[in-house]
Tab-separated table of C-alpha atoms in Angstrom:
chain	number	residue	atom	x	y	z
A	30	UNK	CA	-22.039	-17.134	11.065
A	31	UNK	CA	-23.617	-14.403	13.247
A	32	UNK	CA	-27.374	-14.865	13.654
A	33	UNK	CA	-28.255	-11.634	11.868
A	34	UNK	CA	-26.157	-12.370	8.757
A	35	UNK	CA	-28.029	-12.179	5.467
A	36	UNK	CA	-27.312	-14.210	2.369
A	37	UNK	CA	-27.321	-12.363	-0.927
A	38	UNK	CA	-27.650	-13.748	-4.392
A	39	UNK	CA	-24.405	-13.387	-6.306
A	40	UNK	CA	-24.985	-11.426	-9.475
A	41	UNK	CA	-23.810	-8.226	-11.066
A	42	UNK	CA	-26.709	-6.242	-9.644
A	43	UNK	CA	-24.921	-6.374	-6.308
A	44	UNK	CA	-22.364	-3.940	-7.616
A	45	UNK	CA	-24.797	-1.082	-7.347
A	46	UNK	CA	-25.975	-1.855	-3.810
A	47	UNK	CA	-25.006	0.066	-0.720
A	48	UNK	CA	-24.470	-3.028	1.407
A	49	UNK	CA	-21.100	-4.674	1.694
A	50	UNK	CA	-20.827	-8.187	0.368
A	51	UNK	CA	-19.085	-10.738	2.559
A	52	UNK	CA	-16.962	-13.343	0.840
A	53	UNK	CA	-15.828	-15.869	3.450
A	54	UNK	CA	-13.719	-18.039	1.176
A	55	UNK	CA	-11.483	-20.076	3.452
A	56	UNK	CA	-8.393	-21.519	1.806
A	57	UNK	CA	-8.029	-20.445	-1.823
A	58	UNK	CA	-5.279	-20.598	-4.475
A	59	UNK	CA	-2.399	-18.390	-3.312
A	60	UNK	CA	-2.578	-15.891	-6.190
A	61	UNK	CA	-6.317	-15.346	-5.694
A	62	UNK	CA	-5.666	-13.823	-2.281
A	63	UNK	CA	-4.162	-10.792	-4.071
A	64	UNK	CA	-6.252	-10.799	-7.239
A	65	UNK	CA	-9.703	-11.089	-5.697
A	66	UNK	CA	-9.730	-7.553	-4.345
A	67	UNK	CA	-8.510	-6.168	-7.666
A	68	UNK	CA	-11.292	-8.107	-9.403
A	69	UNK	CA	-13.905	-6.824	-6.955
A	70	UNK	CA	-12.624	-3.274	-7.480
A	71	UNK	CA	-12.873	-3.684	-11.239
A	72	UNK	CA	-16.446	-4.912	-10.843
A	73	UNK	CA	-17.295	-1.935	-8.649
A	74	UNK	CA	-18.376	-4.057	-5.694
A	75	UNK	CA	-18.001	-3.038	-2.091
A	76	UNK	CA	-16.893	-6.071	-0.160
A	77	UNK	CA	-15.322	-7.656	2.879
A	78	UNK	CA	-13.256	-10.751	2.056
A	79	UNK	CA	-11.874	-13.394	4.394
A	80	UNK	CA	-9.409	-15.872	2.939
A	81	UNK	CA	-6.236	-17.865	3.489
A	82	UNK	CA	-3.595	-18.909	0.895
A	83	UNK	CA	-3.266	-22.581	0.041
A	84	UNK	CA	0.538	-22.479	-0.119
A	85	UNK	CA	3.439	-20.216	0.849
A	86	UNK	CA	4.447	-17.347	-1.412
A	87	UNK	CA	6.254	-14.028	-1.284
A	88	UNK	CA	4.268	-10.895	-1.976
A	89	UNK	CA	6.034	-7.650	-2.855
A	90	UNK	CA	4.455	-4.330	-2.007
A	91	UNK	CA	3.565	-2.297	-5.072
A	92	UNK	CA	6.728	-0.231	-4.879
A	93	UNK	CA	9.092	-2.876	-3.524
A	94	UNK	CA	12.199	-3.924	-5.378
A	95	UNK	CA	12.446	-7.547	-6.428
A	96	UNK	CA	16.105	-7.237	-5.447
A	97	UNK	CA	15.011	-8.045	-1.925
A	98	UNK	CA	14.514	-11.659	-3.001
A	99	UNK	CA	16.832	-14.497	-3.931
A	100	UNK	CA	14.940	-15.407	-7.095
A	101	UNK	CA	17.294	-18.243	-8.038
A	102	UNK	CA	16.583	-19.942	-4.726
A	103	UNK	CA	12.852	-19.385	-5.026
A	104	UNK	CA	12.793	-20.794	-8.556
A	105	UNK	CA	14.752	-23.831	-7.445
A	106	UNK	CA	12.382	-24.368	-4.540
A	107	UNK	CA	9.274	-23.662	-6.606
A	108	UNK	CA	8.127	-20.881	-4.279
A	109	UNK	CA	6.015	-18.314	-6.140
A	110	UNK	CA	6.323	-14.546	-5.956
A	111	UNK	CA	3.905	-11.829	-6.983
A	112	UNK	CA	3.533	-8.073	-6.699
A	113	UNK	CA	0.336	-6.763	-5.126
A	114	UNK	CA	-1.372	-3.456	-5.884
A	115	UNK	CA	-1.152	-2.287	-2.301
A	116	UNK	CA	1.466	-0.622	-0.149
A	117	UNK	CA	3.538	-1.981	2.686
A	118	UNK	CA	6.642	-4.072	2.344
A	119	UNK	CA	7.621	-7.531	1.230
A	120	UNK	CA	5.692	-10.226	3.092
A	121	UNK	CA	5.833	-14.000	3.257
A	122	UNK	CA	2.319	-15.372	3.221
A	123	UNK	CA	1.360	-18.947	3.910
A	124	UNK	CA	-1.425	-21.163	5.208
A	125	UNK	CA	-2.161	-20.252	8.779
A	126	UNK	CA	-2.381	-16.515	8.056
A	127	UNK	CA	-5.938	-15.225	7.709
A	128	UNK	CA	-6.595	-12.237	5.493
A	129	UNK	CA	-9.313	-9.642	5.795
A	130	UNK	CA	-9.753	-7.324	2.851
A	131	UNK	CA	-12.045	-4.324	2.545
A	132	UNK	CA	-12.968	-3.007	-0.886
A	133	UNK	CA	-14.844	0.283	-0.944
A	134	UNK	CA	-15.560	2.926	-3.564
A	135	UNK	CA	-14.104	6.392	-3.156
A	136	UNK	CA	-17.674	7.665	-3.034
A	137	UNK	CA	-18.223	5.851	0.262
A	138	UNK	CA	-18.461	7.995	3.407
A	139	UNK	CA	-15.820	5.641	4.830
A	140	UNK	CA	-13.275	6.756	2.243
A	141	UNK	CA	-10.829	9.344	3.458
A	142	UNK	CA	-7.384	10.408	2.290
A	143	UNK	CA	-6.405	10.880	5.924
A	144	UNK	CA	-4.293	7.756	6.423
A	145	UNK	CA	-4.519	7.414	10.229
A	146	UNK	CA	-8.271	8.023	10.122
A	147	UNK	CA	-8.740	5.533	7.287
A	148	UNK	CA	-6.796	2.732	8.930
A	149	UNK	CA	-8.043	3.474	12.416
A	150	UNK	CA	-11.728	3.147	11.583
A	151	UNK	CA	-11.132	-0.445	10.446
A	152	UNK	CA	-8.210	-1.582	12.566
A	153	UNK	CA	-9.671	-0.518	15.904
A	154	UNK	CA	-12.544	-2.996	15.314
A	155	UNK	CA	-10.080	-5.677	14.175
A	156	UNK	CA	-8.147	-5.205	17.414
A	157	UNK	CA	-11.410	-5.316	19.351
A	158	UNK	CA	-12.312	-8.608	17.636
A	159	UNK	CA	-8.999	-10.110	18.699
A	160	UNK	CA	-9.450	-8.840	22.238
A	161	UNK	CA	-12.799	-10.617	22.237
A	162	UNK	CA	-10.872	-13.812	21.544
A	163	UNK	CA	-8.639	-13.226	24.521
A	164	UNK	CA	-5.726	-11.605	22.681
A	165	UNK	CA	-4.555	-8.315	24.262
A	166	UNK	CA	-4.488	-6.608	20.857
A	167	UNK	CA	-3.916	-2.888	20.310
A	168	UNK	CA	-4.082	-0.864	17.122
A	169	UNK	CA	-0.691	0.788	16.566
A	170	UNK	CA	-0.897	3.590	13.992
A	171	UNK	CA	-0.525	3.739	11.244
A	172	UNK	CA	-1.301	0.210	10.108
A	173	UNK	CA	-0.232	-2.460	12.603
A	174	UNK	CA	-1.852	-4.398	15.395
A	175	UNK	CA	0.359	-5.508	18.235
A	176	UNK	CA	-0.153	-7.769	21.247
A	177	UNK	CA	2.282	-8.437	24.045
A	178	UNK	CA	4.997	-6.326	22.436
A	179	UNK	CA	4.777	-8.177	19.111
A	180	UNK	CA	3.223	-7.363	15.774
A	181	UNK	CA	0.377	-9.773	15.090
A	182	UNK	CA	-1.220	-8.082	12.084
A	183	UNK	CA	0.192	-6.124	9.160
A	184	UNK	CA	-1.901	-4.005	6.824
A	185	UNK	CA	-1.569	-2.132	3.565
A	186	UNK	CA	-3.835	-0.112	1.306
A	187	UNK	CA	-4.045	1.223	-2.191
A	188	UNK	CA	-6.205	2.944	-4.720
A	189	UNK	CA	-7.392	0.727	-7.568
A	190	UNK	CA	-9.283	2.867	-10.047
A	191	UNK	CA	-12.189	4.502	-8.249
A	192	UNK	CA	-11.866	2.105	-5.337
A	193	UNK	CA	-9.645	1.879	-2.297
A	194	UNK	CA	-8.634	-1.445	-0.765
A	195	UNK	CA	-7.306	-2.317	2.664
A	196	UNK	CA	-5.781	-5.741	3.163
A	197	UNK	CA	-4.545	-7.109	6.448
A	198	UNK	CA	-3.649	-10.402	7.982
A	199	UNK	CA	-3.910	-12.071	11.332
A	200	UNK	CA	-0.732	-13.975	12.019
A	201	UNK	CA	-2.000	-17.159	13.563
A	202	UNK	CA	1.271	-18.705	12.466
A	203	UNK	CA	4.453	-17.300	10.969
A	204	UNK	CA	7.217	-19.376	9.432
A	205	UNK	CA	10.291	-17.303	10.250
A	206	UNK	CA	12.794	-19.757	8.761
A	207	UNK	CA	10.795	-20.030	5.552
A	208	UNK	CA	10.564	-16.239	5.329
A	209	UNK	CA	14.293	-15.674	5.756
A	210	UNK	CA	15.307	-18.452	3.378
A	211	UNK	CA	14.145	-16.569	0.300
A	212	UNK	CA	15.589	-13.155	1.135
A	213	UNK	CA	18.854	-11.563	0.057
A	214	UNK	CA	20.983	-9.982	2.718
A	215	UNK	CA	24.041	-7.790	2.502
A	216	UNK	CA	25.880	-9.921	5.035
A	217	UNK	CA	25.384	-13.068	7.163
A	218	UNK	CA	25.434	-10.804	10.208
A	219	UNK	CA	22.466	-8.827	8.941
A	220	UNK	CA	20.530	-12.043	8.301
A	221	UNK	CA	21.333	-13.266	11.804
A	222	UNK	CA	20.146	-10.030	13.419
A	223	UNK	CA	17.007	-9.844	11.256
A	224	UNK	CA	16.178	-13.432	12.208
A	225	UNK	CA	16.517	-12.600	15.872
A	226	UNK	CA	14.382	-9.465	15.603
A	227	UNK	CA	11.658	-11.142	13.544
A	228	UNK	CA	11.372	-13.742	16.274
A	229	UNK	CA	11.248	-11.006	18.895
A	230	UNK	CA	8.836	-8.614	17.219
A	231	UNK	CA	6.654	-10.626	14.836
A	232	UNK	CA	4.199	-12.677	16.786
A	233	UNK	CA	1.565	-15.208	16.074
A	234	UNK	CA	-1.478	-16.533	17.788
A	235	UNK	CA	-0.784	-20.225	18.012
A	236	UNK	CA	-3.835	-20.693	20.219
A	237	UNK	CA	-5.946	-19.917	17.160
A	238	UNK	CA	-3.956	-21.999	14.717
A	239	UNK	CA	-6.935	-24.091	13.657
A	240	UNK	CA	-9.672	-21.589	14.379
A	241	UNK	CA	-10.161	-19.742	11.118
A	242	UNK	CA	-13.919	-19.630	11.605
A	243	UNK	CA	-13.573	-18.244	15.136
A	244	UNK	CA	-11.404	-15.370	13.931
A	245	UNK	CA	-13.635	-14.618	10.953
A	246	UNK	CA	-16.796	-14.564	13.004
A	247	UNK	CA	-15.253	-12.125	15.457
A	248	UNK	CA	-14.000	-9.908	12.614
A	249	UNK	CA	-17.368	-10.042	10.877
A	250	UNK	CA	-19.202	-8.913	13.982
A	251	UNK	CA	-16.845	-6.046	14.671
A	252	UNK	CA	-16.436	-4.821	11.092
A	253	UNK	CA	-20.188	-4.906	10.509
A	254	UNK	CA	-20.303	-2.112	13.071
A	255	UNK	CA	-18.344	0.050	10.640
A	256	UNK	CA	-19.383	-1.289	7.257
A	257	UNK	CA	-23.036	-1.796	8.086
A	258	UNK	CA	-25.054	-4.963	7.486
A	259	UNK	CA	-23.109	-7.544	5.513
A	260	UNK	CA	-24.553	-9.790	2.819
A	261	UNK	CA	-22.904	-13.177	2.635
A	262	UNK	CA	-22.306	-14.338	-0.864
A	263	UNK	CA	-20.085	-16.608	-2.924
A	264	UNK	CA	-17.742	-16.271	-5.861
A	265	UNK	CA	-20.093	-16.018	-8.833
A	266	UNK	CA	-19.260	-16.580	-12.507
A	267	UNK	CA	-18.544	-12.915	-13.242
A	268	UNK	CA	-16.140	-12.620	-10.325
A	269	UNK	CA	-14.460	-15.884	-11.288
A	270	UNK	CA	-14.162	-14.687	-14.869
A	271	UNK	CA	-12.648	-11.371	-13.773
A	272	UNK	CA	-10.072	-13.128	-11.596
A	273	UNK	CA	-9.088	-15.385	-14.481
A	274	UNK	CA	-8.731	-12.312	-16.723
A	275	UNK	CA	-6.481	-10.590	-14.207
A	276	UNK	CA	-4.390	-13.638	-13.287
A	277	UNK	CA	-1.937	-13.398	-16.220
A	278	UNK	CA	-1.542	-9.667	-15.645
A	279	UNK	CA	-0.620	-10.115	-11.997
A	280	UNK	CA	1.631	-13.139	-12.601
A	281	UNK	CA	3.436	-11.669	-15.601
A	282	UNK	CA	7.191	-11.724	-14.812
A	283	UNK	CA	7.570	-8.215	-16.228
A	284	UNK	CA	5.284	-6.913	-13.484
A	285	UNK	CA	7.527	-8.537	-10.915
A	286	UNK	CA	10.620	-6.962	-12.416
A	287	UNK	CA	9.335	-3.383	-12.458
A	288	UNK	CA	11.998	-1.355	-10.767
A	289	UNK	CA	9.911	-0.425	-7.775
A	290	UNK	CA	11.529	1.006	-4.732
A	291	UNK	CA	14.969	1.105	-6.152
A	292	UNK	CA	16.450	1.927	-9.415
A	293	UNK	CA	19.188	2.071	-6.833
A	294	UNK	CA	20.522	-0.999	-5.081
A	295	UNK	CA	18.724	-3.161	-2.578
A	296	UNK	CA	17.775	-1.068	0.436
A	297	UNK	CA	20.246	-1.462	3.275
A	298	UNK	CA	17.483	-1.212	5.864
A	299	UNK	CA	15.225	-4.161	6.635
A	300	UNK	CA	11.898	-3.254	8.211
A	301	UNK	CA	10.844	-5.904	10.722
A	302	UNK	CA	7.731	-4.176	12.019
A	303	UNK	CA	6.468	-0.629	12.481
A	304	UNK	CA	9.377	1.458	13.837
A	305	UNK	CA	11.688	-1.565	14.040
A	306	UNK	CA	14.460	-1.646	11.416
A	307	UNK	CA	17.691	-3.559	11.006
A	308	UNK	CA	20.206	-1.418	9.098
A	309	UNK	CA	23.323	-2.581	7.323
A	310	UNK	CA	26.052	0.041	7.750
A	311	UNK	CA	29.413	-1.277	6.521
A	312	UNK	CA	32.522	0.701	7.417
A	313	UNK	CA	36.158	0.733	6.294
A	314	UNK	CA	38.631	0.452	9.146
A	315	UNK	CA	42.350	-0.237	8.992
A	316	UNK	CA	42.002	-1.206	5.360
A	317	UNK	CA	39.315	-3.794	6.080
A	318	UNK	CA	35.566	-3.788	5.531
A	319	UNK	CA	33.560	-4.396	8.658
A	320	UNK	CA	29.933	-5.393	8.607
A	321	UNK	CA	28.041	-3.214	11.025
A	322	UNK	CA	24.391	-3.908	11.712
A	323	UNK	CA	22.278	-1.577	13.808
A	324	UNK	CA	18.859	-2.205	15.287
A	325	UNK	CA	16.845	0.995	15.015
A	326	UNK	CA	13.708	1.324	17.109
A	327	UNK	CA	11.563	4.433	16.741
A	328	UNK	CA	14.447	6.130	14.945
A	329	UNK	CA	17.093	5.431	17.594
A	330	UNK	CA	19.780	2.782	17.478
A	331	UNK	CA	19.375	0.457	20.432
A	332	UNK	CA	21.809	-2.307	19.491
A	333	UNK	CA	24.845	-2.528	17.227
A	334	UNK	CA	26.712	-5.563	15.963
A	335	UNK	CA	30.002	-5.684	14.082
A	336	UNK	CA	32.152	-8.345	12.475
A	337	UNK	CA	34.823	-8.472	9.804
A	338	UNK	CA	33.344	-8.587	6.332
A	339	UNK	CA	34.544	-10.451	3.242
B	4	UNK	CA	-1.123	32.453	-1.861
B	5	UNK	CA	-4.403	31.472	-0.217
B	6	UNK	CA	-4.571	29.356	2.856
B	7	UNK	CA	-7.581	27.154	3.606
B	8	UNK	CA	-7.750	25.749	7.136
B	9	UNK	CA	-3.976	25.482	7.278
B	10	UNK	CA	-3.475	24.149	3.762
B	11	UNK	CA	-1.577	26.303	1.270
B	12	UNK	CA	-3.312	26.982	-2.039
B	13	UNK	CA	-1.180	29.071	-4.425
B	14	UNK	CA	-3.458	31.361	-6.407
B	15	UNK	CA	-1.620	30.930	-9.692
B	16	UNK	CA	-2.002	27.149	-9.881
B	17	UNK	CA	-4.730	24.883	-11.174
B	18	UNK	CA	-5.941	21.792	-9.323
B	19	UNK	CA	-7.112	18.323	-10.355
B	20	UNK	CA	-9.895	16.412	-8.631
B	21	UNK	CA	-7.347	13.909	-7.303
B	22	UNK	CA	-5.502	16.697	-5.481
B	23	UNK	CA	-2.581	17.415	-7.728
B	24	UNK	CA	-1.536	20.948	-8.655
B	25	UNK	CA	-0.860	22.059	-12.209
B	26	UNK	CA	1.381	24.970	-13.237
B	27	UNK	CA	1.107	26.437	-16.720
B	28	UNK	CA	4.679	27.059	-17.816
B	29	UNK	CA	5.550	29.893	-20.167
B	30	UNK	CA	6.085	27.478	-23.069
B	31	UNK	CA	2.618	25.925	-22.686
B	32	UNK	CA	3.773	22.781	-20.924
B	33	UNK	CA	2.124	21.669	-17.683
B	34	UNK	CA	4.094	20.951	-14.529
B	35	UNK	CA	2.389	18.766	-11.904
B	36	UNK	CA	2.913	17.874	-8.260
B	37	UNK	CA	1.054	16.937	-5.096
B	38	UNK	CA	-0.790	19.634	-3.172
B	39	UNK	CA	-0.094	20.668	0.392
B	40	UNK	CA	-3.412	19.047	1.343
B	41	UNK	CA	-2.370	15.753	-0.265
B	42	UNK	CA	1.043	15.624	1.347
B	43	UNK	CA	-0.399	16.430	4.761
B	44	UNK	CA	-3.118	13.776	4.425
B	45	UNK	CA	-0.527	11.287	3.189
B	46	UNK	CA	2.181	11.920	5.751
B	47	UNK	CA	5.839	11.390	4.918
B	48	UNK	CA	6.199	10.030	1.409
B	49	UNK	CA	8.351	6.929	1.150
B	50	UNK	CA	8.226	6.448	-2.595
B	51	UNK	CA	7.299	8.218	-5.805
B	52	UNK	CA	7.213	6.062	-8.921
B	53	UNK	CA	7.956	8.290	-11.871
B	54	UNK	CA	6.899	7.662	-15.460
B	55	UNK	CA	9.494	7.407	-18.184
B	56	UNK	CA	10.224	10.508	-20.230
B	57	UNK	CA	8.459	10.160	-23.548
B	58	UNK	CA	5.581	8.180	-22.049
B	59	UNK	CA	2.240	9.146	-23.508
B	60	UNK	CA	-0.435	10.285	-21.069
B	61	UNK	CA	-4.142	9.588	-21.283
B	62	UNK	CA	-6.641	11.350	-19.058
B	63	UNK	CA	-8.045	8.170	-17.569
B	64	UNK	CA	-4.696	6.471	-16.897
B	65	UNK	CA	-2.635	7.534	-13.869
B	66	UNK	CA	0.687	9.125	-14.678
B	67	UNK	CA	2.497	8.473	-11.398
B	68	UNK	CA	2.073	6.704	-8.084
B	69	UNK	CA	3.300	7.478	-4.614
B	70	UNK	CA	3.393	5.786	-1.255
B	71	UNK	CA	3.097	6.801	2.359
B	72	UNK	CA	1.782	4.999	5.398
B	73	UNK	CA	1.695	1.715	3.444
B	74	UNK	CA	-0.851	3.279	1.050
B	75	UNK	CA	-0.375	3.462	-2.718
B	76	UNK	CA	-1.963	6.539	-4.276
B	77	UNK	CA	-2.235	7.556	-7.910
B	78	UNK	CA	-2.458	10.812	-9.824
B	79	UNK	CA	-4.000	11.177	-13.260
B	80	UNK	CA	-2.443	13.580	-15.779
B	81	UNK	CA	-3.884	17.035	-16.296
B	82	UNK	CA	-3.765	16.615	-20.067
B	83	UNK	CA	-3.337	14.102	-22.814
B	84	UNK	CA	0.160	14.393	-24.147
B	85	UNK	CA	3.693	13.267	-23.440
B	86	UNK	CA	5.816	13.270	-20.285
B	87	UNK	CA	8.790	15.484	-21.093
B	88	UNK	CA	10.404	15.922	-17.677
B	89	UNK	CA	10.424	14.035	-14.404
B	90	UNK	CA	11.891	15.063	-11.074
B	91	UNK	CA	14.561	12.395	-10.581
B	92	UNK	CA	15.393	13.743	-7.115
B	93	UNK	CA	12.209	12.088	-5.861
B	94	UNK	CA	13.536	8.619	-6.603
B	95	UNK	CA	16.143	9.033	-3.909
B	96	UNK	CA	14.327	11.510	-1.704
B	97	UNK	CA	10.533	11.338	-1.989
B	98	UNK	CA	10.014	13.405	1.170
B	99	UNK	CA	10.988	16.439	-0.888
B	100	UNK	CA	7.303	16.515	-1.776
B	101	UNK	CA	6.477	17.046	1.902
B	102	UNK	CA	9.123	19.701	2.361
B	103	UNK	CA	8.367	21.804	-0.702
B	104	UNK	CA	5.246	20.544	-2.484
B	105	UNK	CA	4.901	23.500	-4.861
B	106	UNK	CA	8.600	23.984	-5.561
B	107	UNK	CA	11.422	21.438	-5.414
B	108	UNK	CA	8.869	18.667	-4.908
B	109	UNK	CA	7.335	18.928	-8.389
B	110	UNK	CA	6.853	15.525	-10.046
B	111	UNK	CA	6.353	15.671	-13.830
B	112	UNK	CA	6.064	18.031	-16.787
B	113	UNK	CA	3.641	17.166	-19.579
B	114	UNK	CA	3.639	18.498	-23.115
B	115	UNK	CA	-0.079	18.568	-23.944
B	116	UNK	CA	-1.215	17.126	-27.240
B	117	UNK	CA	-4.539	18.885	-26.832
B	118	UNK	CA	-5.128	22.659	-26.680
B	119	UNK	CA	-3.870	23.692	-23.260
B	120	UNK	CA	-6.943	25.868	-22.694
B	121	UNK	CA	-9.113	22.777	-23.036
B	122	UNK	CA	-7.030	20.980	-20.435
B	123	UNK	CA	-7.146	23.886	-17.986
B	124	UNK	CA	-10.930	24.199	-18.302
B	125	UNK	CA	-11.249	20.800	-16.609
B	126	UNK	CA	-9.338	21.974	-13.531
B	127	UNK	CA	-10.192	23.989	-10.437
B	128	UNK	CA	-8.779	27.511	-10.265
B	129	UNK	CA	-9.049	30.573	-8.049
B	130	UNK	CA	-12.169	30.796	-5.902
B	131	UNK	CA	-13.486	27.544	-7.328
B	132	UNK	CA	-10.341	25.805	-6.111
B	133	UNK	CA	-10.693	27.269	-2.629
B	134	UNK	CA	-14.394	26.368	-2.386
B	135	UNK	CA	-13.712	22.864	-3.620
B	136	UNK	CA	-10.864	22.369	-1.161
B	137	UNK	CA	-13.073	23.474	1.722
B	138	UNK	CA	-15.556	20.762	0.768
B	139	UNK	CA	-12.761	18.213	0.465
B	140	UNK	CA	-11.344	19.135	3.876
B	141	UNK	CA	-14.776	18.609	5.386
B	142	UNK	CA	-15.084	15.265	3.646
B	143	UNK	CA	-11.652	13.867	4.480
B	144	UNK	CA	-10.960	15.433	7.846
B	145	UNK	CA	-14.424	15.858	9.285
């Protein structure tokens, strides 16, 4: 904990304060990582949260289609899925990924509808924190942080009532095989190319694999420069109660099945990282279907693969 | 059509505090969409989640959501009532909002269940709309 950190009593009166509360929670139940910020928003608290899920799960962006996932496989394997309130795409979250979450009211001077400005004011300090740990991190607009040509942090945001939330992660570890196992693909070729590109473009900071506290301290110091003095606190009974109230709402299967991104079929483009997509583009040739998969970087195809389809 | 610091503000429309425009149709229904300011702040829209036709609207409950730059935004309805039309084109092509925010990029039409004059009184219009937008530009872009 930085020397100048303050500790605040956890009670409802905090909701009205101007200072940001800091919840440094460590490893928590997987679903709480996505419900805590909704609960804090409902309670009207401004907060910075650090946490890590206690088990792997898939998390759909608010508008994502559940068709991206092989639900039968996930049910068989007992791997949970939930839909978050925030934007961004489908992610596979697991222990070893640290989350930072910022909850602020729309009345805050830090709130802006200008997306690059909003993300930049928080993600530049996050990148600076990682650089302080020896990682050559750079903020890549609009919402990624890259190091050494690989994405090491993904971020999303959303409005929840009169609050806006930013949630991001630091990929200290990423289980590529686990991630791919639960996804549906249009063809084996697409899965093969996605696997290759995830390994190329999604990075992780194995040096920090057991250093949750090191990362959090660096983030706390840097983000305090934007958020102002932080008051350390703990999950209090009203926050716990709110999370328990919201849990069935967020885990309700009907929420998962909302049509999201496609009333239409599963999207044929798989986004690996910002500006890196793997597109499935089947063609008919000589009476046969050929699977064609293109790697699109910054809007231009850089690689193409083709094989005979089923 | 007024223009405020590069943002188009049609004079015949009304505006909500969450930056949607509202057009009073000749039959008393209210058409809604995202303003030029909103679409420029948001960047290219990647999704618009439309309500179902027949869905009831309440003033405090958002009527549709949209996404750009990994951000989920919400718009509240201009009136209590019922959604009677939605722009299905946006399901396949949400960037239509960016291309033509006040025309082809409209999002929903609401049949108010309250007197339409009451609904419009809550909205910005004319010089008030321009003054308000100037303050909002300062706040969000400054």
